Each structure stands twice: as structure tokens, then as C-alpha cells.
PDB file of C-alpha atoms in Angstrom:
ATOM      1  CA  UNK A  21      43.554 253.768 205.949  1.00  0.00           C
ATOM      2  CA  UNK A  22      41.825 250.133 207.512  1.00  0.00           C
ATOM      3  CA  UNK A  23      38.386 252.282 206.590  1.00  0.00           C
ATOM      4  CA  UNK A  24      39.373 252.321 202.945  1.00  0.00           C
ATOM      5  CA  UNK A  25      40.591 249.037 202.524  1.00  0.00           C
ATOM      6  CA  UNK A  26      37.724 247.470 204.566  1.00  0.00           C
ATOM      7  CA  UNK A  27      35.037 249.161 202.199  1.00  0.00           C
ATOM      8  CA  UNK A  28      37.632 248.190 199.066  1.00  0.00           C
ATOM      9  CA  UNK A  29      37.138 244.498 200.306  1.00  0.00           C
ATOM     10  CA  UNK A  30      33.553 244.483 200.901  1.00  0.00           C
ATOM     11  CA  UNK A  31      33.500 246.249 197.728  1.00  0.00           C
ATOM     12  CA  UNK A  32      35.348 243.319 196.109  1.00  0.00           C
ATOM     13  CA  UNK A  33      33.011 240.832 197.790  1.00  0.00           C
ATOM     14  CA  UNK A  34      30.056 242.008 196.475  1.00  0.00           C
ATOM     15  CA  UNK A  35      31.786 242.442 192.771  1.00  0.00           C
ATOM     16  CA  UNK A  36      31.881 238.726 193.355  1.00  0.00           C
ATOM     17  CA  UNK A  37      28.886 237.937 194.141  1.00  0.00           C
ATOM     18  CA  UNK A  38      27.212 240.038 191.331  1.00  0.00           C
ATOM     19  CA  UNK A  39      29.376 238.110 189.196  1.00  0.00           C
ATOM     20  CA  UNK A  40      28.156 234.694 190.440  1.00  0.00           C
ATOM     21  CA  UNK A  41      24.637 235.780 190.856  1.00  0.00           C
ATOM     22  CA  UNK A  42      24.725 236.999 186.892  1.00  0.00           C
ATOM     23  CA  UNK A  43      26.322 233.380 186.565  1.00  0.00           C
ATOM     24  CA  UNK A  44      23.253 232.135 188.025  1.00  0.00           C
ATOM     25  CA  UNK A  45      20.832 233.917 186.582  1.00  0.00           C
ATOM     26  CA  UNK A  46      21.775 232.486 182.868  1.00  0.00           C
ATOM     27  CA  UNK A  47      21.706 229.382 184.672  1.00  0.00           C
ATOM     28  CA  UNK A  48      18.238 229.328 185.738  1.00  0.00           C
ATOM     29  CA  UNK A  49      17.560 225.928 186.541  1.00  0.00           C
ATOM     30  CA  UNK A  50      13.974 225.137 188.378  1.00  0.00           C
ATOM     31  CA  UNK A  51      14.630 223.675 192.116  1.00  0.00           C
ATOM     32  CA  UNK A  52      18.280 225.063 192.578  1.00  0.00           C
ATOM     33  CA  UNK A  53      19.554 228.401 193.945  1.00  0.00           C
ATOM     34  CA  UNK A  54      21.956 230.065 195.191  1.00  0.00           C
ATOM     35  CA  UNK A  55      23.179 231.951 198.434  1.00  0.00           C
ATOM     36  CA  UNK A  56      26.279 234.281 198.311  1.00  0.00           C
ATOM     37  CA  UNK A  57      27.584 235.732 201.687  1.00  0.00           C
ATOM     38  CA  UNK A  58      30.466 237.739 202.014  1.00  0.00           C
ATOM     39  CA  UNK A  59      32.172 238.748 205.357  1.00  0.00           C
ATOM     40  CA  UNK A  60      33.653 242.154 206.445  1.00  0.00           C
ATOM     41  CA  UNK A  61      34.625 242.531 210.003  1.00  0.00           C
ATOM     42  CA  UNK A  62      31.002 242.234 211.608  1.00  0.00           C
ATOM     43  CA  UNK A  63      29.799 242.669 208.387  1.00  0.00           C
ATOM     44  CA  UNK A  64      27.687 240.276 206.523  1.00  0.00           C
ATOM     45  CA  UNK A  65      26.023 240.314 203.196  1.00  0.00           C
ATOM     46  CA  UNK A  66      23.743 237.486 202.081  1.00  0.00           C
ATOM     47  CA  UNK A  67      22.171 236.982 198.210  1.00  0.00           C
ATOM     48  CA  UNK A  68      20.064 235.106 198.030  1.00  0.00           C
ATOM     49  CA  UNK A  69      18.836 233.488 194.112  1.00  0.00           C
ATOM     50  CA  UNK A  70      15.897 231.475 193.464  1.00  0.00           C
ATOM     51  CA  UNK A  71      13.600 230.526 190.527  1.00  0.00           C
ATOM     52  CA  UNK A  72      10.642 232.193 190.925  1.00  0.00           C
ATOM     53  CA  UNK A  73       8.448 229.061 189.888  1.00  0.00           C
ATOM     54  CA  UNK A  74       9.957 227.339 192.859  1.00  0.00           C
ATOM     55  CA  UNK A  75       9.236 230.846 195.339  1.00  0.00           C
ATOM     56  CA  UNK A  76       5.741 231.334 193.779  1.00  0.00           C
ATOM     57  CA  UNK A  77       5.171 228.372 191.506  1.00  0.00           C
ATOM     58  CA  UNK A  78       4.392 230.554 188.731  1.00  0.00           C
ATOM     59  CA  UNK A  79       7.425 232.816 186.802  1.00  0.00           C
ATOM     60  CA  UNK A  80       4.851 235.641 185.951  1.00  0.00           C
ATOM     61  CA  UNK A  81       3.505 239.019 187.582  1.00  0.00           C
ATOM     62  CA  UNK A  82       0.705 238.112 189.704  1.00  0.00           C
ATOM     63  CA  UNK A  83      -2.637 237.781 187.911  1.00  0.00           C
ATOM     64  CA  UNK A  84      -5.476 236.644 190.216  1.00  0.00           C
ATOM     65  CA  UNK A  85      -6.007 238.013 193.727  1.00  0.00           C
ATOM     66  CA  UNK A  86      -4.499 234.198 194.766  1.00  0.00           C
ATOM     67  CA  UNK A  87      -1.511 235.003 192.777  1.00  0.00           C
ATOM     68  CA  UNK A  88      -1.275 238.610 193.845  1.00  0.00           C
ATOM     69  CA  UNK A  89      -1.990 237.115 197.711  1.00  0.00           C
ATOM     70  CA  UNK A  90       1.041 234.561 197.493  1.00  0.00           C
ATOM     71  CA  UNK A  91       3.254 237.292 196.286  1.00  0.00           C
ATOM     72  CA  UNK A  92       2.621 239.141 199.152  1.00  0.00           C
ATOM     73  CA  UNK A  93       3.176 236.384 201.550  1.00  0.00           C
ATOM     74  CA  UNK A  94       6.663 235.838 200.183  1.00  0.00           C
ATOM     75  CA  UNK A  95       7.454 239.176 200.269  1.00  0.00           C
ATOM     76  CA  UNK A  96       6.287 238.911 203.686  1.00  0.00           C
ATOM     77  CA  UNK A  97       8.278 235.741 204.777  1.00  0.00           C
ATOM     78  CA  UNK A  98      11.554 237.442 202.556  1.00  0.00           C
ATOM     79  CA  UNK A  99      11.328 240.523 204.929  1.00  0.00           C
ATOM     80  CA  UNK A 100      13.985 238.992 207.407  1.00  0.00           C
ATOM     81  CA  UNK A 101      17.040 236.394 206.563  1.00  0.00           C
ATOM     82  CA  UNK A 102      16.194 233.631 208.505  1.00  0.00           C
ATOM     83  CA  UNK A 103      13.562 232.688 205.972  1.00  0.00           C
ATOM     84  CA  UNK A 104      16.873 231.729 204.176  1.00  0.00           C
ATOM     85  CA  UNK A 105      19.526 231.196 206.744  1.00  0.00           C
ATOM     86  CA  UNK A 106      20.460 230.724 210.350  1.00  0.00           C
ATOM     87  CA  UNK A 107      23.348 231.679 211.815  1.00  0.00           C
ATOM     88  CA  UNK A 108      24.799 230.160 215.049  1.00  0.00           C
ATOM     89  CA  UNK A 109      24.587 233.336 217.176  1.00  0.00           C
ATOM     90  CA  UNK A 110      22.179 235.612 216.334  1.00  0.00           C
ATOM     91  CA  UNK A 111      22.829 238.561 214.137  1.00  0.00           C
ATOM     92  CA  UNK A 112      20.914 241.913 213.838  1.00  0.00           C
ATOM     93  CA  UNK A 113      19.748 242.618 210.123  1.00  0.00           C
ATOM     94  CA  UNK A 114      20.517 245.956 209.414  1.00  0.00           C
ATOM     95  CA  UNK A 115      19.146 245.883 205.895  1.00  0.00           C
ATOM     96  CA  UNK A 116      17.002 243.994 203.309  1.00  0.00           C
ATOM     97  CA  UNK A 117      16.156 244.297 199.306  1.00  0.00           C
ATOM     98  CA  UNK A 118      13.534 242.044 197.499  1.00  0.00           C
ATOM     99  CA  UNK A 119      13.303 241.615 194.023  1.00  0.00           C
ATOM    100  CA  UNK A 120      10.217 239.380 192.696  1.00  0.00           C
ATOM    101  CA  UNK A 121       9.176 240.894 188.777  1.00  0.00           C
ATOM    102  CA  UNK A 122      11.490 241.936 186.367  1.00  0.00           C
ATOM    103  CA  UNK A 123      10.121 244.293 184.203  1.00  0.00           C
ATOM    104  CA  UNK A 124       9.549 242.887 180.790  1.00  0.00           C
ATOM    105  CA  UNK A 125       8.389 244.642 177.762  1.00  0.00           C
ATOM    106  CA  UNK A 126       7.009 241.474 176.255  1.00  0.00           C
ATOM    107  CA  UNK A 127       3.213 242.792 176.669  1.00  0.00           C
ATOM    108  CA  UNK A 128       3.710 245.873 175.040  1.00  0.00           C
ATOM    109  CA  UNK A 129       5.460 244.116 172.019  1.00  0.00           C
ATOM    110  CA  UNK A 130       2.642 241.593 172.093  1.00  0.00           C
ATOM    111  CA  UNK A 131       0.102 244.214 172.314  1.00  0.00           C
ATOM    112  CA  UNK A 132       1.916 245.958 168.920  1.00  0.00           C
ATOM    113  CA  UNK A 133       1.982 242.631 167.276  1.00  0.00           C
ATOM    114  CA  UNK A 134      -1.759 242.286 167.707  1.00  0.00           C
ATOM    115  CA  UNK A 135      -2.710 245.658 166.481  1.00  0.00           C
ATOM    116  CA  UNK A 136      -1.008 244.943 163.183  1.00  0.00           C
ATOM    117  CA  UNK A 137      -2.189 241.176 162.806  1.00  0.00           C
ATOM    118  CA  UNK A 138       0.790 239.809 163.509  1.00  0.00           C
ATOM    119  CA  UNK A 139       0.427 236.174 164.749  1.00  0.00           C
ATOM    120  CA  UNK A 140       3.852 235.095 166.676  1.00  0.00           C
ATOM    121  CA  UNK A 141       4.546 232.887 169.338  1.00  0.00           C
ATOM    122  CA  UNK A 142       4.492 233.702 173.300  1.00  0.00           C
ATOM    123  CA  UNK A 143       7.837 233.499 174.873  1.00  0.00           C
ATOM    124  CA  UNK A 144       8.515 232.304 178.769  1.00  0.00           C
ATOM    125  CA  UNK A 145      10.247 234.186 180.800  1.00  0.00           C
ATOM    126  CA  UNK A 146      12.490 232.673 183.057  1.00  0.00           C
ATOM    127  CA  UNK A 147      12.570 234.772 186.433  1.00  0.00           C
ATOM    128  CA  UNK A 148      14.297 234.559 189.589  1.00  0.00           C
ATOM    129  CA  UNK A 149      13.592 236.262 192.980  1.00  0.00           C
ATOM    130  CA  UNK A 150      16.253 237.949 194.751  1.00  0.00           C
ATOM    131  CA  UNK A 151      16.493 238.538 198.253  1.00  0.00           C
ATOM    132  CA  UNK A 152      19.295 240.448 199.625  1.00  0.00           C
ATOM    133  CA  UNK A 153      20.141 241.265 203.274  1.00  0.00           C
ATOM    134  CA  UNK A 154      22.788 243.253 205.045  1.00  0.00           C
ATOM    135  CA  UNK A 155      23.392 241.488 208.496  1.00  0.00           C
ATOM    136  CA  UNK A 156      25.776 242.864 211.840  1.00  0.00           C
ATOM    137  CA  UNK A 157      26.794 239.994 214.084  1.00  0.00           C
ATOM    138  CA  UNK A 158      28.547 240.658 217.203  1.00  0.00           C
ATOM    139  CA  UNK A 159      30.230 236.759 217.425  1.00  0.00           C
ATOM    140  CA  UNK A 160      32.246 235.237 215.133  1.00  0.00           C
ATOM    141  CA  UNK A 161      30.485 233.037 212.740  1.00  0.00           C
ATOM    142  CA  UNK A 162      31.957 229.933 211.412  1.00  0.00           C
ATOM    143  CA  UNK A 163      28.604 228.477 209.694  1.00  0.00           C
ATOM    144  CA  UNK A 164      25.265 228.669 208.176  1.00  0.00           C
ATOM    145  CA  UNK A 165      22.278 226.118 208.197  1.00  0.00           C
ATOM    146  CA  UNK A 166      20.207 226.976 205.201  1.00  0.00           C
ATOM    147  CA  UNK A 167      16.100 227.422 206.452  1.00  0.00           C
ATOM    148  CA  UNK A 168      15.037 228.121 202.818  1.00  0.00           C
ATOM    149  CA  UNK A 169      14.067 224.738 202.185  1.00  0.00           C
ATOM    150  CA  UNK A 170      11.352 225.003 204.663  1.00  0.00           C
ATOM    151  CA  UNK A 171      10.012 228.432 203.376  1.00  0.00           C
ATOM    152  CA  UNK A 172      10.605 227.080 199.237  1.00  0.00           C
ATOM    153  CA  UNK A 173      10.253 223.337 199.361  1.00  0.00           C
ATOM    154  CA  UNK A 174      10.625 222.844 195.814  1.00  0.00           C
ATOM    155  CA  UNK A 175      14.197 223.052 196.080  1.00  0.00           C
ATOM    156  CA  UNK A 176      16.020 220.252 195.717  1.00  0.00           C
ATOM    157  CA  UNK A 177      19.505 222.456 196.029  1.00  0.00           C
ATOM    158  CA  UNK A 178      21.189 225.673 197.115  1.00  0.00           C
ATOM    159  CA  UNK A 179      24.916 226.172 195.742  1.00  0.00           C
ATOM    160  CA  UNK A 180      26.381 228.444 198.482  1.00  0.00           C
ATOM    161  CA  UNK A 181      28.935 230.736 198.087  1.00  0.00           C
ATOM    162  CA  UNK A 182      31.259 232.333 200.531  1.00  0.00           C
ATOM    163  CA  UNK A 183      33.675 234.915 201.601  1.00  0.00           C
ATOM    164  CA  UNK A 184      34.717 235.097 204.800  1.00  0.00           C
ATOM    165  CA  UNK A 185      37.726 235.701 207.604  1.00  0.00           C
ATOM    166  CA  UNK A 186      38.026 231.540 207.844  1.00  0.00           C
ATOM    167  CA  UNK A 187      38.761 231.999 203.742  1.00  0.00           C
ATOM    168  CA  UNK A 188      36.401 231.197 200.337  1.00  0.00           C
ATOM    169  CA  UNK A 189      34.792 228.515 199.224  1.00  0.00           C
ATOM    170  CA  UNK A 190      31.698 227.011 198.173  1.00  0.00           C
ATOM    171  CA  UNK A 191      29.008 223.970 198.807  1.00  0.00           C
ATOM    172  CA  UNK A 192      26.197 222.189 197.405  1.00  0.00           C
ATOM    173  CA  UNK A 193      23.314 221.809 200.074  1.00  0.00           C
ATOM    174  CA  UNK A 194      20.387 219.954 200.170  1.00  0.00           C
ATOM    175  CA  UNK A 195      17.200 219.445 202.183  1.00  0.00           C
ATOM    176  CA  UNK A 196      18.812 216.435 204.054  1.00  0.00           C
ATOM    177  CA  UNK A 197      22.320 218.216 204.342  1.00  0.00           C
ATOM    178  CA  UNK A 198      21.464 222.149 205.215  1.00  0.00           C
ATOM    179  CA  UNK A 199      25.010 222.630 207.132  1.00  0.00           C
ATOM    180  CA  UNK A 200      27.704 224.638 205.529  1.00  0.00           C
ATOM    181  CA  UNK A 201      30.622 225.066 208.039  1.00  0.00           C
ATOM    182  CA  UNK A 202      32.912 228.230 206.663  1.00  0.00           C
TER     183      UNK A 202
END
């Protein structure tokens, strides 16, 4: 019966943060994220939300083979969580999901309008790029220090989020204050 209700919670948690990240994304505000974690036993998710002008400095597929290299670089440096976040003991990540493009139709539309002679305006796409990262940690952790200021420094501040056995809450952090305490 714990099984159930420990998957129910961690269910739960993550209806949260979808909620909050979904928030967020209609939000998007250049040079502030967001970080949701939510605790289960040993258990830790982390979701991590940032504009993508402030991850690549450009809120568009990549274009040129410098574009296409910096992608890859982030990708790269988003591979493990603590490009984001350190925790005081060290956890083992057990798994990790990137999302950088959104698929948009907007080409194919503009393509279309073209072909008949439409003239119309381009719109901007605001993106964001989403990191998310499954983490086990053998010690009881009663803080983060955020390290994605150092990877994105752009930001100016992460809103983080948080579930955990000490209880909910959440924090604004900046470069100059990178300590939440849960």
C-alpha cells in the first residue's frame, strides 16, 4: 500500500509542477526562470525553465554552424543537473530530458503565404528550454544552491519551487543570493 501512495504523491508533485511550469511558460519573461523540485523518499525531480534567448541568446532553431555549435554545447552542459543546481551531498542522477525547439509550423504557413502573394507580418516566438532531471540521493537534503547563473548569466532570477519532506514553499534567487534552504 506505501508503494501506491508514494507513486500517488510523486504523481501529485509532478501535476504541480506541470502546472507551474505551464504558469511559466505564458509568463515568459527574458532573464527569469524557474526551478521546480519535488521530493519522494530518495526521490528527487528537478524542472528546470528558462528563456531560450537567455540559454542561447537567440529564441530560434539554430541557423548557422555558430548557432547550431552553441546549441550543442548547451545540450552538452544540460546533460547533468549541476549545470543548474547543487545539492549539499551528492546525489546520483538517474535520469535527464532536454527540450531546446518547439516545433512551430510558422515556416510552413509562411512558405503558403508566399506562394499565394500574401504579404503578412513575421511573428516571434517566444521559447523556453527545459531541462528535466530525475535525481536519487542517499542523505537527506535540506537545500539547494542554484549553479545556473554561472552556466546562463543572463539571468537576473530563478523563482524556485519546492516540494519536499521539510514541507512546500517557494523563493526568488538571484546571482548574489543562490541559497534556498527547504
Amino acid at each position: 500500500m506505501t508503494r501506491y501512495v508514494a507513486k500517488y504523491l510523486l504523481a501529485l508533485g509532478l501535476c504541480c509542477c506541470v502546472a507551474v511550469s505551464s504558469a511559466h511558460a505564458q509568463a515568459h519573461i527574458h532573464g527569469v526562470g524557474s526551478v521546480m523540485l519535488v521530493q519522494q523518499g530518495n526521490t528527487w525531480q528537478v524542472e528546470v525553465m528558462v528563456p531560450l534567448a537567455d540559454a542561447l541568446g537567440f529564441e530560434h532553431a539554430p541557423e548557422t554552424p555558430e548557432q547550431k555549435a552553441h546549441a550543442q554545447a548547451l545540450r552538452e552542459t544540460l546533460a547533468t543537473y549541476r549545470a543548474v543546481l547543487e545539492f549539499a551531498h551528492t546525489c546520483q542522477q538517474v535520469s535527464q530530458s532536454l527540450t531546446l525547439f518547439e516545433p512551430t509550423h510558422e515556416h510552413d504557413e509562411h512558405e503558403t503565404a508566399h506562394k499565394h502573394g500574401h504579404d503578412h507580418q513575421h511573428e516571434h516566438k517566444h521559447q523556453d528550454v527545459t531541462a528535466r532531471f530525475v535525481l536519487e540521493c542517499e542523505r537527506p537534503v535540506e537545500g539547494v544552491t542554484l549553479t545556473i547563473f554561472d552556466t546562463m548569466d543572463s539571468l537576473s532570477s530563478v523563482q524556485v519551487q519546492w516540494i519536499s519532506a521539510q514541507g512546500q514553499g517557494a523563493k526568488q534567487v538571484s546571482q548574489n543570493n543562490r541559497n534556498v534552504v527547504f
